[in-house]
mmCIF file of C-alpha atoms in Angstrom:
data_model
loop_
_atom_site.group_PDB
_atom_site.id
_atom_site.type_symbol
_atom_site.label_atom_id
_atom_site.label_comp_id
_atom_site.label_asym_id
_atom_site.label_seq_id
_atom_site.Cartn_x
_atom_site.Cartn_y
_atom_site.Cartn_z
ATOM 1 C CA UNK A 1 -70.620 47.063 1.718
ATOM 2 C CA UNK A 2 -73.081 48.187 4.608
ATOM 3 C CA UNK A 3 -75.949 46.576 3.171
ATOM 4 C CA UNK A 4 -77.548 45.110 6.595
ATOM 5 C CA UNK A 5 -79.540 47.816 7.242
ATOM 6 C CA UNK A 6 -80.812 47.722 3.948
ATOM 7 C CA UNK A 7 -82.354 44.246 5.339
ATOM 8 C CA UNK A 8 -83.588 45.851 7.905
ATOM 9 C CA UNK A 9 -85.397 48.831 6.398
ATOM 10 C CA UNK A 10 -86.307 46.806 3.776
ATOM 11 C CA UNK A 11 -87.762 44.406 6.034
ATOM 12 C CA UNK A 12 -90.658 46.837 7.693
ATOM 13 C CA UNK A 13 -91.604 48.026 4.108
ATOM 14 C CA UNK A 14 -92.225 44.248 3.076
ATOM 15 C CA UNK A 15 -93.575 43.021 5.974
ATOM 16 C CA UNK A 16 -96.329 45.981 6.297
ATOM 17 C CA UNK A 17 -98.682 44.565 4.092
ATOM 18 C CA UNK A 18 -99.321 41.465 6.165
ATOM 19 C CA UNK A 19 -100.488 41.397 8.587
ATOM 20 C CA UNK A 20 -93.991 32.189 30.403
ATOM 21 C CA UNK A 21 -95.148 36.321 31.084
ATOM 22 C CA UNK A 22 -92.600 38.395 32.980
ATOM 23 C CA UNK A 23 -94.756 41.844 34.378
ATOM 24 C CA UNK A 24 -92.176 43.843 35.999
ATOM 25 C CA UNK A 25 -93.465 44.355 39.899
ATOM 26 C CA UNK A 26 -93.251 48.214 39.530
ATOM 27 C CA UNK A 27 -94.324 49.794 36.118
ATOM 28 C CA UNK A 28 -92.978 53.392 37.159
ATOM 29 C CA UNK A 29 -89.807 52.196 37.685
ATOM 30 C CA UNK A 30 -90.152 50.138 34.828
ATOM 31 C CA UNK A 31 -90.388 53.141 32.375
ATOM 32 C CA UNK A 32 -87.983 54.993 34.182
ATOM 33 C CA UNK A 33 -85.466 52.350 33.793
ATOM 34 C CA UNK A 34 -86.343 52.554 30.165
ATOM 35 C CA UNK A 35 -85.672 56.441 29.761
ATOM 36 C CA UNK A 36 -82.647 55.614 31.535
ATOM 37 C CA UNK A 37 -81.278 53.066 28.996
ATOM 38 C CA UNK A 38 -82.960 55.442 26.036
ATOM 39 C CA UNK A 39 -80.536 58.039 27.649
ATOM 40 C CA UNK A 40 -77.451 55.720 27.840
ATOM 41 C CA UNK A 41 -78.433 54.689 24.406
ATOM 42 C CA UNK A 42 -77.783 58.144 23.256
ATOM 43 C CA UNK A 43 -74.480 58.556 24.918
ATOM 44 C CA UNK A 44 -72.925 55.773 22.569
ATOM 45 C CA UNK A 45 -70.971 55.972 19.680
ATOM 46 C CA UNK A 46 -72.212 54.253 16.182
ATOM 47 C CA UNK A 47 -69.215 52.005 16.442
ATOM 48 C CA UNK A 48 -70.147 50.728 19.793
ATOM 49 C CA UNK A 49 -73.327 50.034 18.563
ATOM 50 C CA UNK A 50 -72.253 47.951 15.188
ATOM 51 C CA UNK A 51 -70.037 45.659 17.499
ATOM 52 C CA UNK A 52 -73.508 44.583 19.919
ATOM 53 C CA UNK A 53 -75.993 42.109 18.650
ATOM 54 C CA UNK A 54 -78.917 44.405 17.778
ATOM 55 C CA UNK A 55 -83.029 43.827 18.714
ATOM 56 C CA UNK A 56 -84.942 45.215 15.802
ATOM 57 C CA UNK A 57 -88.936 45.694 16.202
ATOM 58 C CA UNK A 58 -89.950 45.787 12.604
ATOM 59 C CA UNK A 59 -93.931 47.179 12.240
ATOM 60 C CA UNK A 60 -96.053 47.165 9.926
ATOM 61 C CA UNK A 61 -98.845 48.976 9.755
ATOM 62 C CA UNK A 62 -102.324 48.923 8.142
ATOM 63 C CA UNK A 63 -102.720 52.326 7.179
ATOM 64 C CA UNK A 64 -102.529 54.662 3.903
ATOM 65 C CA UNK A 65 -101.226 57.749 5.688
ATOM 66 C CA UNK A 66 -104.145 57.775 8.710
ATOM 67 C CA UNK A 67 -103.570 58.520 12.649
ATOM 68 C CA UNK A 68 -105.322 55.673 13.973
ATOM 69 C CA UNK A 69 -103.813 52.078 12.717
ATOM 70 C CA UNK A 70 -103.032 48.608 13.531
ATOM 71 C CA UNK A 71 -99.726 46.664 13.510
ATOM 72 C CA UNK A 72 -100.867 44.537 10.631
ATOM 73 C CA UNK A 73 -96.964 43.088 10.465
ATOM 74 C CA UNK A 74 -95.403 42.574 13.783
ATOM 75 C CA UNK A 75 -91.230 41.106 13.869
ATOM 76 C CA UNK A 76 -88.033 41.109 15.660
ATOM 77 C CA UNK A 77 -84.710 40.965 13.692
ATOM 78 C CA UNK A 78 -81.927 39.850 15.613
ATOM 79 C CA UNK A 79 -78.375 40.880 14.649
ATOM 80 C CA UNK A 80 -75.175 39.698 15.887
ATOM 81 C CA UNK A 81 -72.115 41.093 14.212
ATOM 82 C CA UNK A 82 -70.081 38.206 14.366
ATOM 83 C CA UNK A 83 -72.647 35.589 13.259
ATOM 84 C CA UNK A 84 -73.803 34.943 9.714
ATOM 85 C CA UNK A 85 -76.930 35.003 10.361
ATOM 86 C CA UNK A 86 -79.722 37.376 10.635
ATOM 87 C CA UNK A 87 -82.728 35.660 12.855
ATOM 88 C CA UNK A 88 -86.093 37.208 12.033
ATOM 89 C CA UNK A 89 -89.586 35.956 14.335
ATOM 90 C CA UNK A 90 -92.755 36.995 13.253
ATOM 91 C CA UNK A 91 -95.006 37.439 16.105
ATOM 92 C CA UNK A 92 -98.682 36.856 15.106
ATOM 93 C CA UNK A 93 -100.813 39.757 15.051
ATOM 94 C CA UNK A 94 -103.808 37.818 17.099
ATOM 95 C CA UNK A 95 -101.749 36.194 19.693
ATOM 96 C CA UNK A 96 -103.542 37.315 23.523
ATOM 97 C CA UNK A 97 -101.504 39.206 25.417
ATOM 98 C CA UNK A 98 -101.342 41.340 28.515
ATOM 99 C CA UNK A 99 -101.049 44.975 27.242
ATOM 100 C CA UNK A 100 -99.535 47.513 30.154
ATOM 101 C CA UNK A 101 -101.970 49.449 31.834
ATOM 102 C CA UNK A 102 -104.908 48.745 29.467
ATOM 103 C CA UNK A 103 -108.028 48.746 30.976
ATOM 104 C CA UNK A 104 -108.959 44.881 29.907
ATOM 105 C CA UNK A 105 -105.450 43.305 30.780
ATOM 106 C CA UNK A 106 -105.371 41.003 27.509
ATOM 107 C CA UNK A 107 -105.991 41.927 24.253
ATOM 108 C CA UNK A 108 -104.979 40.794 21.057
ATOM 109 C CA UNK A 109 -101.262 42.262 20.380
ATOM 110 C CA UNK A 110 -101.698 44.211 17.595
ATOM 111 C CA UNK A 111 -104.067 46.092 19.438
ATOM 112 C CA UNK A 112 -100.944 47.322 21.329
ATOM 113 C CA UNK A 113 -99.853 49.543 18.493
ATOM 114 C CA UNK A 114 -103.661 50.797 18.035
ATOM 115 C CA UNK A 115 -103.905 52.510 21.573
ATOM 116 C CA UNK A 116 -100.645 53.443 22.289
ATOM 117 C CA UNK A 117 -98.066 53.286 19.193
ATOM 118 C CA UNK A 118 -94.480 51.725 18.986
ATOM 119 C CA UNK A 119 -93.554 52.288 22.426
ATOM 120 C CA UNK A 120 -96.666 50.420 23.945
ATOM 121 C CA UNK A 121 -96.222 47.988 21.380
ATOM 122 C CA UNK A 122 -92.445 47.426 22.318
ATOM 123 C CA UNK A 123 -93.092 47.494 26.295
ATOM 124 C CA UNK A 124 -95.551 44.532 25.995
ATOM 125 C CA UNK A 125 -93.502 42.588 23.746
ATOM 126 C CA UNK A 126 -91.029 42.832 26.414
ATOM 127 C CA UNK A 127 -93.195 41.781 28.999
ATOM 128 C CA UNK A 128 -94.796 39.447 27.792
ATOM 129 C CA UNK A 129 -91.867 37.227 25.557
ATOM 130 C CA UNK A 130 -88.611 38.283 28.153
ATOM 131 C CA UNK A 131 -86.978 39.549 25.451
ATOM 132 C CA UNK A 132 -85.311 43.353 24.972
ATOM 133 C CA UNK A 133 -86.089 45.451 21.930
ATOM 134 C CA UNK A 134 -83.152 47.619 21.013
ATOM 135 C CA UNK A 135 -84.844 49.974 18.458
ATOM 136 C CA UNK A 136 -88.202 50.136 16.163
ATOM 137 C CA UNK A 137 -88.897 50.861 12.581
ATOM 138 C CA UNK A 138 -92.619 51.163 11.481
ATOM 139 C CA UNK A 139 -93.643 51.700 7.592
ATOM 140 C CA UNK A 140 -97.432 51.979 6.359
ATOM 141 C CA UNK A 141 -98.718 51.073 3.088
ATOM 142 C CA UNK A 142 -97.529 53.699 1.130
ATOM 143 C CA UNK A 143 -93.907 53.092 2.323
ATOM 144 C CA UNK A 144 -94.170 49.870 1.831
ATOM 145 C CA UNK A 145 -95.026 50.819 -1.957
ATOM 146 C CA UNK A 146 -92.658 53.259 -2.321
ATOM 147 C CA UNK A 147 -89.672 51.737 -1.033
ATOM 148 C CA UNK A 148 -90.424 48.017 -2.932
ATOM 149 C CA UNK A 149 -90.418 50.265 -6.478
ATOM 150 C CA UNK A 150 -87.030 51.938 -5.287
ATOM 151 C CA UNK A 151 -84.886 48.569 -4.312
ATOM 152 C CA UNK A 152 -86.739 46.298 -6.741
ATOM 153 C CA UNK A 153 -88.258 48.372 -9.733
ATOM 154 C CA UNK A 154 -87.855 44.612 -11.533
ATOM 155 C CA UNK A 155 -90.204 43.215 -8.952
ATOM 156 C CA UNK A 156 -89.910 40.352 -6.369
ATOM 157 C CA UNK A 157 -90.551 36.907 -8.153
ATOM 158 C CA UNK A 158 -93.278 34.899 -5.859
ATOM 159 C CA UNK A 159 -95.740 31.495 -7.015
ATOM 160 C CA UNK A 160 -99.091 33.000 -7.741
ATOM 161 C CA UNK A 161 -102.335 30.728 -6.728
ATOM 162 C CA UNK A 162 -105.829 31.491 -8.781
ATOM 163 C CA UNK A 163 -106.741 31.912 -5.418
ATOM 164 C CA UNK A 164 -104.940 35.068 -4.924
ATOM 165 C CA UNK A 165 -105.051 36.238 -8.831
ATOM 166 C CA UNK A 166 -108.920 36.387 -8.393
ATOM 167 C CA UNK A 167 -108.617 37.954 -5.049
ATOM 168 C CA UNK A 168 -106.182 40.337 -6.043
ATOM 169 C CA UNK A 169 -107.705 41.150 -9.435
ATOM 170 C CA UNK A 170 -104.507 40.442 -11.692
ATOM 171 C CA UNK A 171 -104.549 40.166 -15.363
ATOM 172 C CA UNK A 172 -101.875 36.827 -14.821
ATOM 173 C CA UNK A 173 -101.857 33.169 -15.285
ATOM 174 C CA UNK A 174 -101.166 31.174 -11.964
ATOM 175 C CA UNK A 175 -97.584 29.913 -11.225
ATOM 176 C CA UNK A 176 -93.981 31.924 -11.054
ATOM 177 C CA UNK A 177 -94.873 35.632 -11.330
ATOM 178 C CA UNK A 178 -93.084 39.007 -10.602
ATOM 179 C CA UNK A 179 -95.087 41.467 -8.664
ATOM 180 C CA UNK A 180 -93.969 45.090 -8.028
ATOM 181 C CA UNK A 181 -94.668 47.022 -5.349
ATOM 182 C CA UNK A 182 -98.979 46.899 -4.889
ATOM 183 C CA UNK A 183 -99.563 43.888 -6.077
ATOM 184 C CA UNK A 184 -96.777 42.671 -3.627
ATOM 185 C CA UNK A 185 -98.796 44.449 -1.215
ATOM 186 C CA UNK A 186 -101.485 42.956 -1.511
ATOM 187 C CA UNK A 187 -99.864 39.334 -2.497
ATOM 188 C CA UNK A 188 -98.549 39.480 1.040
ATOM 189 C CA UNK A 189 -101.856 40.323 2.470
ATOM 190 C CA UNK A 190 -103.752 37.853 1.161
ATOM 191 C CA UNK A 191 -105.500 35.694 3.726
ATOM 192 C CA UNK A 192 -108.181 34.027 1.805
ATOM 193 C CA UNK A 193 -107.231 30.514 1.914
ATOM 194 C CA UNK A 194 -106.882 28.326 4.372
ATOM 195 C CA UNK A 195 -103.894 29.363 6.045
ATOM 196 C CA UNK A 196 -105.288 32.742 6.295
ATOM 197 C CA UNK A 197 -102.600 34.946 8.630
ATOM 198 C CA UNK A 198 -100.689 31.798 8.831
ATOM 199 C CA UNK A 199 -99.951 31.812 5.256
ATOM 200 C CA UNK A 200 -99.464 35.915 5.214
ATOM 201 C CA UNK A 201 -96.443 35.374 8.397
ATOM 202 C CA UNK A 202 -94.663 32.540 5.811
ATOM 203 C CA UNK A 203 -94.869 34.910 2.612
ATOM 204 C CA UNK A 204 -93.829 38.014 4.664
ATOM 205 C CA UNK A 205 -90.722 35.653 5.747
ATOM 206 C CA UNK A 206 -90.455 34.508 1.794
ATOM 207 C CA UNK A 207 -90.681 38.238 0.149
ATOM 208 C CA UNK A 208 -87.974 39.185 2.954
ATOM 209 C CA UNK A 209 -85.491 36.301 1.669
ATOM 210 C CA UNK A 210 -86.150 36.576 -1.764
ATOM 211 C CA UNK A 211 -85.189 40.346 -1.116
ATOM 212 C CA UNK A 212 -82.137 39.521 0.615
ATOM 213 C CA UNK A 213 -79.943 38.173 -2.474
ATOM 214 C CA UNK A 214 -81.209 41.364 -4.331
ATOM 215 C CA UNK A 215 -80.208 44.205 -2.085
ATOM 216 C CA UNK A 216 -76.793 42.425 -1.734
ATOM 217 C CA UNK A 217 -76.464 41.836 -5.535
ATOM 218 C CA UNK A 218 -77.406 45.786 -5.790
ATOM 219 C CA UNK A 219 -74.417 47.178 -3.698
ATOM 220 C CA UNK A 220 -71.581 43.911 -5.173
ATOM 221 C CA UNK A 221 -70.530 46.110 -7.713
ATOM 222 C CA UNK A 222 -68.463 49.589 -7.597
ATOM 223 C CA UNK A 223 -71.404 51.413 -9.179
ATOM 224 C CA UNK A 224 -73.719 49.932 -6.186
ATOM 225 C CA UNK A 225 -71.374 50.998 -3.493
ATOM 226 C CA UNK A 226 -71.416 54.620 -5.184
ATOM 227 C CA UNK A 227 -75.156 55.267 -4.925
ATOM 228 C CA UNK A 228 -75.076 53.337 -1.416
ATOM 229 C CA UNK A 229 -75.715 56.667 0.735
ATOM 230 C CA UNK A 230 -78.379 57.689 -1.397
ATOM 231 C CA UNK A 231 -80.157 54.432 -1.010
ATOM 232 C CA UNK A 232 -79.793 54.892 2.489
ATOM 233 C CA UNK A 233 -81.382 58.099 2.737
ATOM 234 C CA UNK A 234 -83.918 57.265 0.529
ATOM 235 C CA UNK A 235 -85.002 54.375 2.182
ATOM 236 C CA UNK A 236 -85.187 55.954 5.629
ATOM 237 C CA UNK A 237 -87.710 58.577 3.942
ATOM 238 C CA UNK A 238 -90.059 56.128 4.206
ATOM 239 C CA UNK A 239 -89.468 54.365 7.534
ATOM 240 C CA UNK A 240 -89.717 56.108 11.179
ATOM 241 C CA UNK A 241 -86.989 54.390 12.858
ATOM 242 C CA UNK A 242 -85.379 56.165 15.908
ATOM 243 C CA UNK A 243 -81.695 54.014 13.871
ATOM 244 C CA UNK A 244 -79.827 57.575 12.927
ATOM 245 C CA UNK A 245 -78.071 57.415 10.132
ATOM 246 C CA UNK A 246 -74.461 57.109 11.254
ATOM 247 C CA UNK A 247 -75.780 54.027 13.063
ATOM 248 C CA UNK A 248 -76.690 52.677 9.839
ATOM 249 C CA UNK A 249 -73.898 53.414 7.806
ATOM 250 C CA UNK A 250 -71.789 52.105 10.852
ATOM 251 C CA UNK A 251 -73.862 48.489 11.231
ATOM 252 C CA UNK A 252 -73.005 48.799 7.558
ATOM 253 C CA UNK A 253 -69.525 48.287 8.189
ATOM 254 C CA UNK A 254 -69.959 45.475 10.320
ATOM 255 C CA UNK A 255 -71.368 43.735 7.690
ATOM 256 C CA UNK A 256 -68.845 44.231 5.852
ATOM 257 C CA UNK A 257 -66.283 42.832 7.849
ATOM 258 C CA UNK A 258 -69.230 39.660 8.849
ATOM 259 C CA UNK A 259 -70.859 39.372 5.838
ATOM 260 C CA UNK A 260 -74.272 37.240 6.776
ATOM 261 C CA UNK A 261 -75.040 34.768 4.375
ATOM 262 C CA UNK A 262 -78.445 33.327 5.822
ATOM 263 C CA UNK A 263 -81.780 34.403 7.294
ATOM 264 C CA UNK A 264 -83.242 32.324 10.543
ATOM 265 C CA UNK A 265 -86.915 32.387 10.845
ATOM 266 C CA UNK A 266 -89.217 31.590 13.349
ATOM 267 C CA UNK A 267 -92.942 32.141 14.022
ATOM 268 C CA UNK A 268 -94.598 32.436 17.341
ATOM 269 C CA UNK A 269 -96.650 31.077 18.814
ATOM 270 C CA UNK A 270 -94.890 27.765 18.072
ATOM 271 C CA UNK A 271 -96.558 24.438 16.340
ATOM 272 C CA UNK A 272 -99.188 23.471 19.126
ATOM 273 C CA UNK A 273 -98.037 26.123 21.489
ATOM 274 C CA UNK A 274 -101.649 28.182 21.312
ATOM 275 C CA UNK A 275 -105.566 27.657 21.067
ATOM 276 C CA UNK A 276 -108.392 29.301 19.338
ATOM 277 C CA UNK A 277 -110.396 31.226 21.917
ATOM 278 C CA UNK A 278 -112.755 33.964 21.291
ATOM 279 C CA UNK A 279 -113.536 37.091 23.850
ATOM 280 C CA UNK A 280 -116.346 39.507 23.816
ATOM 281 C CA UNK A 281 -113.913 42.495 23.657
ATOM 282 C CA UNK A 282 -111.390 41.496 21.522
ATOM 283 C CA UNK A 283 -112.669 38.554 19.139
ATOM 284 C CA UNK A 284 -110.896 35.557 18.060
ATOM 285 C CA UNK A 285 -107.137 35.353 19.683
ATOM 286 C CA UNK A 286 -104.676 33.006 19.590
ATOM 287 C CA UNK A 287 -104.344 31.717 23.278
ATOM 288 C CA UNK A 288 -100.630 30.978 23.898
ATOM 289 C CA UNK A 289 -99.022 28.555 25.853
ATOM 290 C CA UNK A 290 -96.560 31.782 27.200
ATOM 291 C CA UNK A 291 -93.741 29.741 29.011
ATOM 292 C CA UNK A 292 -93.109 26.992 25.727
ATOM 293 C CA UNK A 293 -93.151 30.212 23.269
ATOM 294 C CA UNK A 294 -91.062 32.610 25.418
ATOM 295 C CA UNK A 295 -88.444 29.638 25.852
ATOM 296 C CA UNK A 296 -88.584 28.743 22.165
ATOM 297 C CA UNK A 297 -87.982 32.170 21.582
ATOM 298 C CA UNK A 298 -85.091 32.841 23.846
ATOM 299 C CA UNK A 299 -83.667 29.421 22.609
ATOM 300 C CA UNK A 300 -83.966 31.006 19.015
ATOM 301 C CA UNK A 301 -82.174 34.292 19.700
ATOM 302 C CA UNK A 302 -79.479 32.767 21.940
ATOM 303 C CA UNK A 303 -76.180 33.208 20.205
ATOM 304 C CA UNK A 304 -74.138 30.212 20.383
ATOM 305 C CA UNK A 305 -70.843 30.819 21.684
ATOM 306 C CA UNK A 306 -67.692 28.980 21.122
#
């Protein structure tokens, strides 16, 4: 029972350790349209809420407790009760984007987060991909450590390179491994190959999966669904979401009646969507091809209706 937003909490704590543009003519009345729909927001009831498909900005971030930090780990969970599907896109940390109000224009996106938090973050996402962002969760490093060793004590199983054993310093032989909590951290921040943040997107998306069968073998049994609001509240410790908890426990319901059986991923930019530029203030970028990745991605997210 109401284990979705289990997948979504869960989902900033793993993801943390990785790593066409529509500018609204006015950006006053942008915000304020914003703190108007913040306000309306409010206003609802959790069951209203649970019955809407859902835009979930999941951060990451690359700190250990520290003001100033980067969105190492940037995604958007989409959830639609009805469906069976929850569709996750990673959004690469490098891609060049035009931040609101920031004195350059374009900057890498992750460096969104770094001058103006979740809500600058969020507003150029918008802008830049068309799409809306319904609520934010961010979790550090030491969230992301604390939460792993609460839902999986056991560890995640992952396939270990020697690569990544030398990098990471682990006492292992190469092949099927479980990791716990910081050496998952670090197995998902690895970048020391030739995929480099590539590689870290597609094992954030793989740790996330893999998690997914877990949580929901955690809360089949009557002993799971017992400790459920504890989980809950313990998992929120270590996540600043502005989700309350009656909205969980209420999305939780949903999923009950719609259980979701599958996770949809995507990456953007898209396969031969972007180039490798490089720019004196904010280093090498991904250059995207905006238009083919913010129609890939609304394609994506569209819910297909009978």
């Amino acid at each position: 029972m109401k284990k979705i937003i289990i997948v979504f909490l869960l989902a900033a704590a793993i993801l943390s350790g990785c790593t066409s543009f529509q500018q609204k003519e006015n950006s006053n009345d942008a915000r304020q349209e914003t703190k108007s729909g913040e306000a309306e927001e409010e206003n609802k009831e959790p069951s209203a809420i649970a019955n809407e498909t859902r835009n979930f900005l999941l951060i990451g971030v690359d700190s250990r407790g520290e003001e100033d930090s980067r969105s190492d780990a940037i995604l958007v969970a989409s959830y639609e009760p009805s469906g069976e599907s929850i569709k996750l896109v990673s959004l690469m940390r490098d891609s060049y984007v035009k931040i609101p109000d920031y004195q350059y224009a374009y900057s890498k996106l992750n460096h969104a987060y770094y001058i103006g938090g979740k809500d600058l973050l969020k507003e150029t996402i918008e802008q830049n991909f068309g799409i809306n962002i319904d609520h934010t969760a961010v979790i550090d490093f030491m969230g992301f450590t604390g939460m792993l060793d609460a839902i999986a004590p056991d560890g995640i199983e992952v396939e270990v390179s020697s690569k990544m054993i030398e990098d990471m310093g682990l006492d292992l032989e190469p092949g099927k491994q479980k990791l716990k909590g910081r050496d998952l951290l670090s197995y998902v921040r690895f970048r020391h190959d030739g995929q480099s943040d590539f590689g870290r997107v597609d094992r954030q998306q793989e740790i996330l999966i893999g998690l997914k069968d877990e949580v929901m073998n955690q809360f089949s049994s009557p002993a799971g669904l017992a400790r459920f609001p504890d989980v809950i509240s313990q998992a929120m410790k270590y996540v600043e979401t502005d989700l309350k908890i009656e909205e969980a426990l209420s999305l939780g319901v949903s999923f009950l009646m719609n259980p979701v059986t599958d996770i949809e991923t995507l990456r953007v930019p898209i396969t031969d969507s972007y180039e490798n530029k490089t720019y004196e203030h904010a280093g090498s970028v991904l250059q995207l091809n905006f238009e083919e990745n913010a129609e890939a991605l609304k394609q994506f997210l569209e819910t297909e209706k009978e």
